[in-house]
Coordinates of N, CA, C and O and ligand atoms in Angstrom, one line a residue:
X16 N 98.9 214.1 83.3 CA 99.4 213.3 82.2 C 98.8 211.9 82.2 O 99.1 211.2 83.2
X17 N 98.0 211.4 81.2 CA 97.7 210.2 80.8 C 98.7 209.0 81.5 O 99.8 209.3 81.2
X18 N 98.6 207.8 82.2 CA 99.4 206.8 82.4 C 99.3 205.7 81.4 O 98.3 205.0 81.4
X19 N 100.1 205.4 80.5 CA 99.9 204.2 79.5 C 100.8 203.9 79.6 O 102.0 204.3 79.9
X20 N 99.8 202.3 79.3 CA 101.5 201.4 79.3 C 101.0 200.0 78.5 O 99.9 199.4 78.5
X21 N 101.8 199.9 78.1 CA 102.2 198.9 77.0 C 101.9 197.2 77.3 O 102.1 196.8 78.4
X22 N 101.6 196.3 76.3 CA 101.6 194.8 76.8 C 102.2 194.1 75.5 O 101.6 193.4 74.7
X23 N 103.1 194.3 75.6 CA 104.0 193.8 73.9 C 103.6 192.0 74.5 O 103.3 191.5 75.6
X24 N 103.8 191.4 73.1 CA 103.8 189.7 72.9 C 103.5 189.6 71.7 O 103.0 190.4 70.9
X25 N 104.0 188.0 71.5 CA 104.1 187.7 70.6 C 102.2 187.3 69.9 O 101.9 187.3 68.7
X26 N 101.3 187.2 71.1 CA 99.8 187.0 70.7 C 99.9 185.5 69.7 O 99.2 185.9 68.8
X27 N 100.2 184.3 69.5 CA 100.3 183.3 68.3 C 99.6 182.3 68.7 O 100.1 181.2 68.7
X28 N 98.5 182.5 69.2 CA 97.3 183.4 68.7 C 96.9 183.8 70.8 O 96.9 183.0 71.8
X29 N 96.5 185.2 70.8 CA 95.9 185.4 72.3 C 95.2 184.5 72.6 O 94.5 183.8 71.9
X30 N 95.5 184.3 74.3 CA 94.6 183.7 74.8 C 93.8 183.7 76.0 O 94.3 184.6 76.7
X31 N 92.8 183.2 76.7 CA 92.4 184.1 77.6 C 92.8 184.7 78.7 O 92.4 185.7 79.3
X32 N 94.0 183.8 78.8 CA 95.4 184.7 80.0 C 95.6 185.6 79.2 O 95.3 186.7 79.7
X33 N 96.1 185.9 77.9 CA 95.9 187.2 78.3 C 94.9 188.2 78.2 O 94.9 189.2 79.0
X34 N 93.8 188.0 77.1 CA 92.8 189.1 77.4 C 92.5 189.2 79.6 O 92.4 190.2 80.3
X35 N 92.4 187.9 79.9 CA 92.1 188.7 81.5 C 93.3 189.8 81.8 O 93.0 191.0 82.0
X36 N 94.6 189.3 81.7 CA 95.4 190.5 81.9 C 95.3 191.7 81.6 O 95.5 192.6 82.4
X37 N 94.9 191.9 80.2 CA 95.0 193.0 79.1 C 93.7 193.9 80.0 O 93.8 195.1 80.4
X38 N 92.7 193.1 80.3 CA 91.5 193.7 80.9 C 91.9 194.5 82.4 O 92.1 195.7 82.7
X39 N 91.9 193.5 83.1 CA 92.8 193.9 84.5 C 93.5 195.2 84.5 O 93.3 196.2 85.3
X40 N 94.7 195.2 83.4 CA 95.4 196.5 83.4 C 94.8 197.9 82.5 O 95.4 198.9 82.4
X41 N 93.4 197.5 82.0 CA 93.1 198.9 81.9 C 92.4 199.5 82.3 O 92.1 200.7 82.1
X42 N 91.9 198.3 83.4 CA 91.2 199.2 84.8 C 92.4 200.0 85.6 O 91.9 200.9 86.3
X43 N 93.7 199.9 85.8 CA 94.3 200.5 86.5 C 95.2 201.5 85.2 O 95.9 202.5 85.4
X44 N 95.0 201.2 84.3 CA 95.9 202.8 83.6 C 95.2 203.4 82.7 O 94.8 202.6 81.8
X45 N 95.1 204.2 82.6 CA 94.3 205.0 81.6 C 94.3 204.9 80.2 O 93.2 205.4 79.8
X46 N 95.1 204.5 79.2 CA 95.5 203.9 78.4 C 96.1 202.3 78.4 O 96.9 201.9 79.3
X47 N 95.9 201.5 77.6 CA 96.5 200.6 77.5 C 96.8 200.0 75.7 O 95.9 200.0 74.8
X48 N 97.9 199.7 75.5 CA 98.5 199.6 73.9 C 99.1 198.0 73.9 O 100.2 197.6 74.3
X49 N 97.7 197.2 73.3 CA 98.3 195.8 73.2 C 99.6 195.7 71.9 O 99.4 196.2 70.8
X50 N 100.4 195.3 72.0 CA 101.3 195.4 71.1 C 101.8 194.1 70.6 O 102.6 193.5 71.2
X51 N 101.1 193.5 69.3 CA 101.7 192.4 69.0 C 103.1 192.7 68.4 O 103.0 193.7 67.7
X52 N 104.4 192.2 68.3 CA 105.5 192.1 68.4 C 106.2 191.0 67.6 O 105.9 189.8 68.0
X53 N 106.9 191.1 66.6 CA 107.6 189.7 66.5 C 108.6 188.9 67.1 O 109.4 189.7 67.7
X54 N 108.9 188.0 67.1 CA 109.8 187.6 68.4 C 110.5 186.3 67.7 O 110.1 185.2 67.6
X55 N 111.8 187.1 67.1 CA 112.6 186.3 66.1 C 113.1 185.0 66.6 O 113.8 184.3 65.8
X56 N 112.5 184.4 68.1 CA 112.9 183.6 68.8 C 112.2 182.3 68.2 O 112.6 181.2 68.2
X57 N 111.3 182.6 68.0 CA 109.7 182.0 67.9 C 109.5 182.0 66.4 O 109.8 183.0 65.8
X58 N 109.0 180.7 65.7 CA 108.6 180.4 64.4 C 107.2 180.6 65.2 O 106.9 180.2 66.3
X59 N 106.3 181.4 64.3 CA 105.4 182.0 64.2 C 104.4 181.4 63.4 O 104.7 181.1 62.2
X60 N 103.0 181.1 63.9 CA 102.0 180.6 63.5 C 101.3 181.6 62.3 O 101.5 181.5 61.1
X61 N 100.5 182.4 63.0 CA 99.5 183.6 62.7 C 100.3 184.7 61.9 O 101.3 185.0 62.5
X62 N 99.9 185.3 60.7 CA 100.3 186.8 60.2 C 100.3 187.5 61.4 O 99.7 187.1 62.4
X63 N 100.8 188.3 61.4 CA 101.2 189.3 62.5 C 99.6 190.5 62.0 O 98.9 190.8 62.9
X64 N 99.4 190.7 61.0 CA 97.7 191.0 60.8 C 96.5 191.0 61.6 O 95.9 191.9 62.3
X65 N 96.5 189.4 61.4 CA 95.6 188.2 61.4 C 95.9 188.5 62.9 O 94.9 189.1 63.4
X66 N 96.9 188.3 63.8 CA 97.1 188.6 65.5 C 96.1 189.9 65.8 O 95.1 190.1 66.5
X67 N 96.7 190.4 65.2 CA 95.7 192.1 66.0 C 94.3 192.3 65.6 O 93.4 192.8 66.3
X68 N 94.2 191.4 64.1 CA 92.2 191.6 63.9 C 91.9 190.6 65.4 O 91.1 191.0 66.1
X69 N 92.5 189.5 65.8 CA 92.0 188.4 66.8 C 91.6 189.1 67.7 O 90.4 189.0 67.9
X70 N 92.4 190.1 68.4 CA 92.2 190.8 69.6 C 91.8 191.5 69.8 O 91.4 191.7 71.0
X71 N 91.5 192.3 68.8 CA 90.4 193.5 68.9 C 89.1 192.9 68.4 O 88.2 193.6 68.9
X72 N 88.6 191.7 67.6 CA 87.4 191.3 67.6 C 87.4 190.7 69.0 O 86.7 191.5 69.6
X73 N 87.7 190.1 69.5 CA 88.1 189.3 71.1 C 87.6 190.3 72.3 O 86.8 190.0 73.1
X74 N 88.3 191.6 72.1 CA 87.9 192.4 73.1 C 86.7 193.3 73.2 O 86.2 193.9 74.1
X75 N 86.3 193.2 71.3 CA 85.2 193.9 71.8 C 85.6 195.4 71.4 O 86.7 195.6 70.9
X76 N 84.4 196.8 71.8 CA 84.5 197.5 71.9 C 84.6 198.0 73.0 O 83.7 197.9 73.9
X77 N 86.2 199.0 73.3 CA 86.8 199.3 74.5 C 86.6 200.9 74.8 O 86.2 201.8 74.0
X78 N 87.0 201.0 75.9 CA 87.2 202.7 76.1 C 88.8 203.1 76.2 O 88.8 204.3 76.0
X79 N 89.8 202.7 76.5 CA 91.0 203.0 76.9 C 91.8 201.5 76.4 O 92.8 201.2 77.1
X80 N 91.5 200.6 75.3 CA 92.6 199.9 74.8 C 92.9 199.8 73.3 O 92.0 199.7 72.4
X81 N 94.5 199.9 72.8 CA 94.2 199.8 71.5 C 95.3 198.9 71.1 O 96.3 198.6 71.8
X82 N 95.0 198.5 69.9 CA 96.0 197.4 69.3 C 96.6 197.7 68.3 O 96.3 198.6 67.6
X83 N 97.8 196.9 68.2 CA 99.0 197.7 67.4 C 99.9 196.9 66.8 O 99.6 195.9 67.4
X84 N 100.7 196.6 66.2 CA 101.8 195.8 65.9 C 103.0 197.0 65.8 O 102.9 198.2 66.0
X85 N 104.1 196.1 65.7 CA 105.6 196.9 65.9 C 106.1 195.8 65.5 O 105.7 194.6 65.7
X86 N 107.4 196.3 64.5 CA 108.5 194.8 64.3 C 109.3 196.2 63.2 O 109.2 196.1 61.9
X87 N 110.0 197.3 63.8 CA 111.0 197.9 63.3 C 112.6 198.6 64.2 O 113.5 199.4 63.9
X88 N 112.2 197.6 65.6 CA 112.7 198.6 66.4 C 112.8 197.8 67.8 O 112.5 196.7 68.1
X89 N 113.2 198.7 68.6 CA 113.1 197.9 70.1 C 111.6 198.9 70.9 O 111.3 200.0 71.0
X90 N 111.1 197.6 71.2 CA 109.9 197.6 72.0 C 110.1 199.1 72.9 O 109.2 200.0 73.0
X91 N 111.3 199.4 73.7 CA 111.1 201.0 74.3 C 111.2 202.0 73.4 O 111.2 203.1 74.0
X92 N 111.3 202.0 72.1 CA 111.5 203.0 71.0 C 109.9 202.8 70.6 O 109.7 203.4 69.6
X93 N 108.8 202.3 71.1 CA 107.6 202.2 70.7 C 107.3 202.9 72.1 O 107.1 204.1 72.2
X94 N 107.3 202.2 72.9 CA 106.8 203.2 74.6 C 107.4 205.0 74.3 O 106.8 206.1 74.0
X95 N 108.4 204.8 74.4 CA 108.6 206.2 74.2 C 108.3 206.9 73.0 O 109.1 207.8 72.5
X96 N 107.5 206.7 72.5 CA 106.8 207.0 71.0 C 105.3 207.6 71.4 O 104.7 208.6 71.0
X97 N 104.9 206.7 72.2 CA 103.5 206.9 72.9 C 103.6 207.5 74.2 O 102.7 208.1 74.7
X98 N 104.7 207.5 74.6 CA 104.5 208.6 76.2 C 104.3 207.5 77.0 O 103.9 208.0 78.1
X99 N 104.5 205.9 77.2 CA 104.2 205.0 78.1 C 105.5 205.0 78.7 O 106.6 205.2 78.1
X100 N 105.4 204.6 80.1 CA 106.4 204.7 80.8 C 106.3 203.3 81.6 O 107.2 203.4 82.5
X101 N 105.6 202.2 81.7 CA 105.2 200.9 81.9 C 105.0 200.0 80.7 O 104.3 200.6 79.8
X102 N 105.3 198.8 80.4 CA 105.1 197.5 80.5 C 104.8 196.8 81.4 O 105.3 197.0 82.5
X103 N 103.3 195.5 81.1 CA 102.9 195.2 82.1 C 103.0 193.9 81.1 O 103.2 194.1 79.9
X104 N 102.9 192.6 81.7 CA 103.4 191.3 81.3 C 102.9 190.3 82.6 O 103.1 190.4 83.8
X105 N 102.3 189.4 82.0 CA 101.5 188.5 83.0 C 102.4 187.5 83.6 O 102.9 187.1 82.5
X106 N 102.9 186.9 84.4 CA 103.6 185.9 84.9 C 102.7 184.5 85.5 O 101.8 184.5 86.3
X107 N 103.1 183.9 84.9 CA 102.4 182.8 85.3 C 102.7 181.6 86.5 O 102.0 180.8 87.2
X108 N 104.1 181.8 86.6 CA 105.0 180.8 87.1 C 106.7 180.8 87.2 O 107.2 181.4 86.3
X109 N 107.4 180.4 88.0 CA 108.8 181.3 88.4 C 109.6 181.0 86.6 O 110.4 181.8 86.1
X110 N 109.1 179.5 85.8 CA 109.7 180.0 84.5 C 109.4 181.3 83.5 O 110.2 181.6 82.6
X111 N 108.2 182.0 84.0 CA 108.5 182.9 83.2 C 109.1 183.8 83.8 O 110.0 184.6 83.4
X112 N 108.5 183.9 85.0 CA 109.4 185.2 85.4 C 111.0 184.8 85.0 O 111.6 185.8 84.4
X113 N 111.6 184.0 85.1 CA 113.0 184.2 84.5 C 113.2 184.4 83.2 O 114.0 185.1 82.8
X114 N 112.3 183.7 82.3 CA 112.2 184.2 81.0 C 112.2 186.1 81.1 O 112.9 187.0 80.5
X115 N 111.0 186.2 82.0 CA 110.5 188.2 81.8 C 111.7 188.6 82.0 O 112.2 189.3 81.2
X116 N 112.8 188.1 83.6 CA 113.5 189.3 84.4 C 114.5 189.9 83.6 O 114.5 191.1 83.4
X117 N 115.5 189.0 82.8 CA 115.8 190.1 81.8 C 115.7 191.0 81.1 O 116.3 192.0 80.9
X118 N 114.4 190.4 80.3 CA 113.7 191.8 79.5 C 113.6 193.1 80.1 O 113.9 194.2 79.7
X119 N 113.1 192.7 81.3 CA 112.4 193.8 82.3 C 113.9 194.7 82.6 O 114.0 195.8 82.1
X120 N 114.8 194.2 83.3 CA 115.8 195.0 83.2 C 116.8 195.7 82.2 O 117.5 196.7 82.4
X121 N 116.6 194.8 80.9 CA 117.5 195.6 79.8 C 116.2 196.9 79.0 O 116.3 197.9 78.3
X122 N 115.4 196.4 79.5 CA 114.2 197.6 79.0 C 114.5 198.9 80.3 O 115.1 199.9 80.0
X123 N 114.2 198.7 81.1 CA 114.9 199.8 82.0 C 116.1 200.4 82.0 O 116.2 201.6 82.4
X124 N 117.2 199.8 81.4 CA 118.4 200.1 80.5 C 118.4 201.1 79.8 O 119.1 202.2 80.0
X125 N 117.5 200.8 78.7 CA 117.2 201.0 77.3 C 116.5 202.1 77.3 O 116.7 203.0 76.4
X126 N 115.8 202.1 78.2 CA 114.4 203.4 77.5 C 113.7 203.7 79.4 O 112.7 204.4 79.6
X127 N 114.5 203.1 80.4 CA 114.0 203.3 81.8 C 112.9 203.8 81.7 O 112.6 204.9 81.7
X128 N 111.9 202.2 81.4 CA 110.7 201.8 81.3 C 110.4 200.3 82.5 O 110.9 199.2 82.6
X129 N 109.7 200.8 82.9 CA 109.2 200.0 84.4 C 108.9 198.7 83.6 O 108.7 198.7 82.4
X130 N 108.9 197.7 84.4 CA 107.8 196.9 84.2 C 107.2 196.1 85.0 O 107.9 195.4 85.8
X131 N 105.5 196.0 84.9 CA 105.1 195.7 86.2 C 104.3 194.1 85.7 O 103.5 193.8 84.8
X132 N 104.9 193.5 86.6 CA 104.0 192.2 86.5 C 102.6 191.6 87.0 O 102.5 191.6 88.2
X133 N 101.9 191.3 86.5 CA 100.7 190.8 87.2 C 100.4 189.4 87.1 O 100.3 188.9 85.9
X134 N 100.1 188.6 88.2 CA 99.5 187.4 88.5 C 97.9 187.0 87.3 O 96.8 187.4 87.1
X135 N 98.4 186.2 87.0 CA 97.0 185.6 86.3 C 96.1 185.2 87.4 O 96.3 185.1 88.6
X136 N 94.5 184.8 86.5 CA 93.9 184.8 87.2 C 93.9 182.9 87.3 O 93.8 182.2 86.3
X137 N 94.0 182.4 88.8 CA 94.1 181.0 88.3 C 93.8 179.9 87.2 O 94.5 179.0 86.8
X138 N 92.4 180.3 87.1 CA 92.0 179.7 85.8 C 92.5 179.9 84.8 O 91.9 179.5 83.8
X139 N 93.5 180.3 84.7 CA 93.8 180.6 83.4 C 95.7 180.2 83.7 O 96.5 180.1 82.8
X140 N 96.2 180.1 85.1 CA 97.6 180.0 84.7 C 98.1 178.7 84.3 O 99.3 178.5 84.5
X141 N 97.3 177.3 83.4 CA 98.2 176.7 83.1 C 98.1 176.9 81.8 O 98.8 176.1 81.2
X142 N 97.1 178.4 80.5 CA 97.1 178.0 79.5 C 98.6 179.1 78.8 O 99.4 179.9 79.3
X143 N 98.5 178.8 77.5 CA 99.8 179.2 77.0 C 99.6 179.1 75.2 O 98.9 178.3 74.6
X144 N 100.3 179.9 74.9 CA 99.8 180.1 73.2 C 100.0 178.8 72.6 O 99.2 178.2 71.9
X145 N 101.6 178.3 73.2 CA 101.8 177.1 72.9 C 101.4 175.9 72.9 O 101.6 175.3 71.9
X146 N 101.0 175.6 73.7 CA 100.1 174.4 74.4 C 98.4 174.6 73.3 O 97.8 173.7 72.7
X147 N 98.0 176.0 73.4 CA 96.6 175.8 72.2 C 97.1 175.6 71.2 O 96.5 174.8 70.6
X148 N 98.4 176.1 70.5 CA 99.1 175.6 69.2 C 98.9 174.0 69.0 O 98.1 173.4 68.3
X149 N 99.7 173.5 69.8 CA 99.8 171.8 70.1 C 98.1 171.6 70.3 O 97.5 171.1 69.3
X150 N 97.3 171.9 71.2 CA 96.5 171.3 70.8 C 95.4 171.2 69.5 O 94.8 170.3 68.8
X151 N 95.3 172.3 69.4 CA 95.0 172.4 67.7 C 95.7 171.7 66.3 O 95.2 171.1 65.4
X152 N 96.9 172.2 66.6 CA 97.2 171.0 65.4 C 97.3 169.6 65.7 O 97.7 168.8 64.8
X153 N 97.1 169.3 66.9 CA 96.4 167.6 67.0 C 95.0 167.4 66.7 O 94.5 166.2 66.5
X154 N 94.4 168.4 66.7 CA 92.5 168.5 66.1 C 92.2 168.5 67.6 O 91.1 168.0 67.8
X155 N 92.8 168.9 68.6 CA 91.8 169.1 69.7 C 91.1 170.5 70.4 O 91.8 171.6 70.6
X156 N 89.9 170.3 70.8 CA 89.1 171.7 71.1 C 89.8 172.6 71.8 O 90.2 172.1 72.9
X157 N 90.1 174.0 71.7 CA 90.9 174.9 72.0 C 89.7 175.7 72.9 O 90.0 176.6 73.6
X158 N 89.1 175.5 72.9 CA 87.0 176.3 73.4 C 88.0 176.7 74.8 O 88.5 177.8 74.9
X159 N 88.2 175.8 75.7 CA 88.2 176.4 77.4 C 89.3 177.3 77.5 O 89.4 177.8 78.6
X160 N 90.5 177.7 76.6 CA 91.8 178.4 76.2 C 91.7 179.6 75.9 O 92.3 180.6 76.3
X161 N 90.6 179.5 74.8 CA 91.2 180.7 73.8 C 89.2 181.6 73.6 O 88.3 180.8 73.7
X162 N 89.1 182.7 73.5 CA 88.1 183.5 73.2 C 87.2 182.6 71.6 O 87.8 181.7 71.0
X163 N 86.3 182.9 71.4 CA 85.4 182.6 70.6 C 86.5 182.8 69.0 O 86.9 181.9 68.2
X164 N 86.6 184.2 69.0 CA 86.9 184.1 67.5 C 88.2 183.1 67.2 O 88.2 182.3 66.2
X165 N 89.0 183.1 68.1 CA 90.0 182.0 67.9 C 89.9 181.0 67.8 O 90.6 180.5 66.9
X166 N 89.2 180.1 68.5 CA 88.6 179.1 68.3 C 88.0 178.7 67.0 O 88.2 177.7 66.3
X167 N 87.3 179.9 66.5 CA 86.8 179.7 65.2 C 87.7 179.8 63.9 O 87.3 179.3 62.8
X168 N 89.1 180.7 64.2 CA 89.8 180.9 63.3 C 90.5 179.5 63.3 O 90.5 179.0 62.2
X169 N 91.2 178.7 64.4 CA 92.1 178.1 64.4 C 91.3 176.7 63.7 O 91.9 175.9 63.0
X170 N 89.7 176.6 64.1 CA 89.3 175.4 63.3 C 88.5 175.3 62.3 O 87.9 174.4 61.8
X171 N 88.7 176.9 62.0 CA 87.8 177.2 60.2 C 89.1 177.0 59.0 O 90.2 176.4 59.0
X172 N 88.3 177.6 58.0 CA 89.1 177.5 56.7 C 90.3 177.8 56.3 O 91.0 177.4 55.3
X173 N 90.7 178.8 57.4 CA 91.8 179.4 57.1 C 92.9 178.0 58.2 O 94.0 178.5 58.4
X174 N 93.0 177.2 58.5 CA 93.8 176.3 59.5 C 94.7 175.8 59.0 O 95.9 175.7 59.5
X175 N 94.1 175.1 57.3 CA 95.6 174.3 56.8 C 96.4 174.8 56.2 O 97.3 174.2 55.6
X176 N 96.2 176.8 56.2 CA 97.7 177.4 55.2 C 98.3 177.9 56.9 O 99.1 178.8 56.7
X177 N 98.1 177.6 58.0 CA 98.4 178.1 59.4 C 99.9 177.0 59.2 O 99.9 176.0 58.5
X178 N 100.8 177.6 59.8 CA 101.6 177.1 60.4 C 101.8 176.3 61.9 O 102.5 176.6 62.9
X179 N 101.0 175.3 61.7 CA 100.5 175.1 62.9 C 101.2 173.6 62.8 O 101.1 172.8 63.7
Ligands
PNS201 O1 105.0 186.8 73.9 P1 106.5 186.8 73.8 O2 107.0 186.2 72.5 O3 107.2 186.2 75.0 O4 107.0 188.3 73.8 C1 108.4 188.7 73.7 C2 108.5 190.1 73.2 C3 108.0 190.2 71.8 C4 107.8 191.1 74.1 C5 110.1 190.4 73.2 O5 110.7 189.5 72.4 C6 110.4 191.9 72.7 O6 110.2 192.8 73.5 N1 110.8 192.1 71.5 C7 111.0 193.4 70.9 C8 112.5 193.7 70.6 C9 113.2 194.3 71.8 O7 112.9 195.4 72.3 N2 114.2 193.5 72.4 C10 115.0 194.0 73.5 C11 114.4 193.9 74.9 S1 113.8 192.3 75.3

């Protein structure tokens, strides 16, 4: 049986924490299902669209990753849709892990779906969707943060209907 597993987020807009993550974990599972998500918590920049063309131009042509949106349901009613039995979610710092630990446990709850954390790679643990948000809408260079096309989306034509 195939191992997949899932990397739900909000993506507004990816960044290279996570493409390393997203990378990392599809060397260890045979499947992997980026899942952009909405997250009614969060006033949202990017179309939920516009998130998944990012990532999949970002990543390139893959052998075992695919991109997806969801926003009708709970994120384990998607896992168990696909046969995944993991969530994997990057931790950067003990704030998120308290941010993740609940998820992680009401998802095991819910649909007793694991979830496994992985360490960023340091270069990359102080960036954050937010912080390239902020720095973009102050006009500053997102280049060392975020992959190529983002960079280009966030400072092309499409920037001043962005909610940024
Ligand atoms: O990148 P984010 O915004 O921190 O991701 C949070 C997200 C979207 C993964 C989380 O809000 C989520 O899983 N939403 C789906 C709805 C759901 O299943 N909620 C109950 C379990 S947390």
């Amino acid at each position: 049986m195939p191992q997949i597993a899932v990397i739900p987020g909000s993506f507004d807009p990816v960044t290279n924490g996570h493409l390393d993550v997203i990378r990392r974990a599809a060397g260890i599972f045979d499947e992997v299902h980026v899942l952009v998500v909405h997250n009614p918590d969060k006033q949202a920049m990017i179309p939920i669209a516009r998130r998944v063309e990012l990532i999949e131009t970002a990543l390139g042509t893959t052998r075992n990753i695919v991109v997806r949106s969801w926003s009708v349901g709970l994120l384990v009613d998607y896992c168990t849709d696909v046969g995944a039995r993991v969530i994997v979610k990057g931790v950067r710092n003990t704030a998120d892990l308290e941010y993740e630990q609940p998820m992680a446990i009401v998802n095991r709850h819910l649909g007793k779906i694991e979830t496994v954390f992985m360490m960023p790679n340091p270069e990359h643990a102080h960036v954050s969707s937010s912080l390239v948000r902020q720095v973009a809408s102050l006009g500053g260079d997102v280049a060392p943060y975020v992959p190529e096309v983002v960079r280009d989306f966030l400072q092309g034509d499409m920037a001043p209907g962005l909610n940024l």
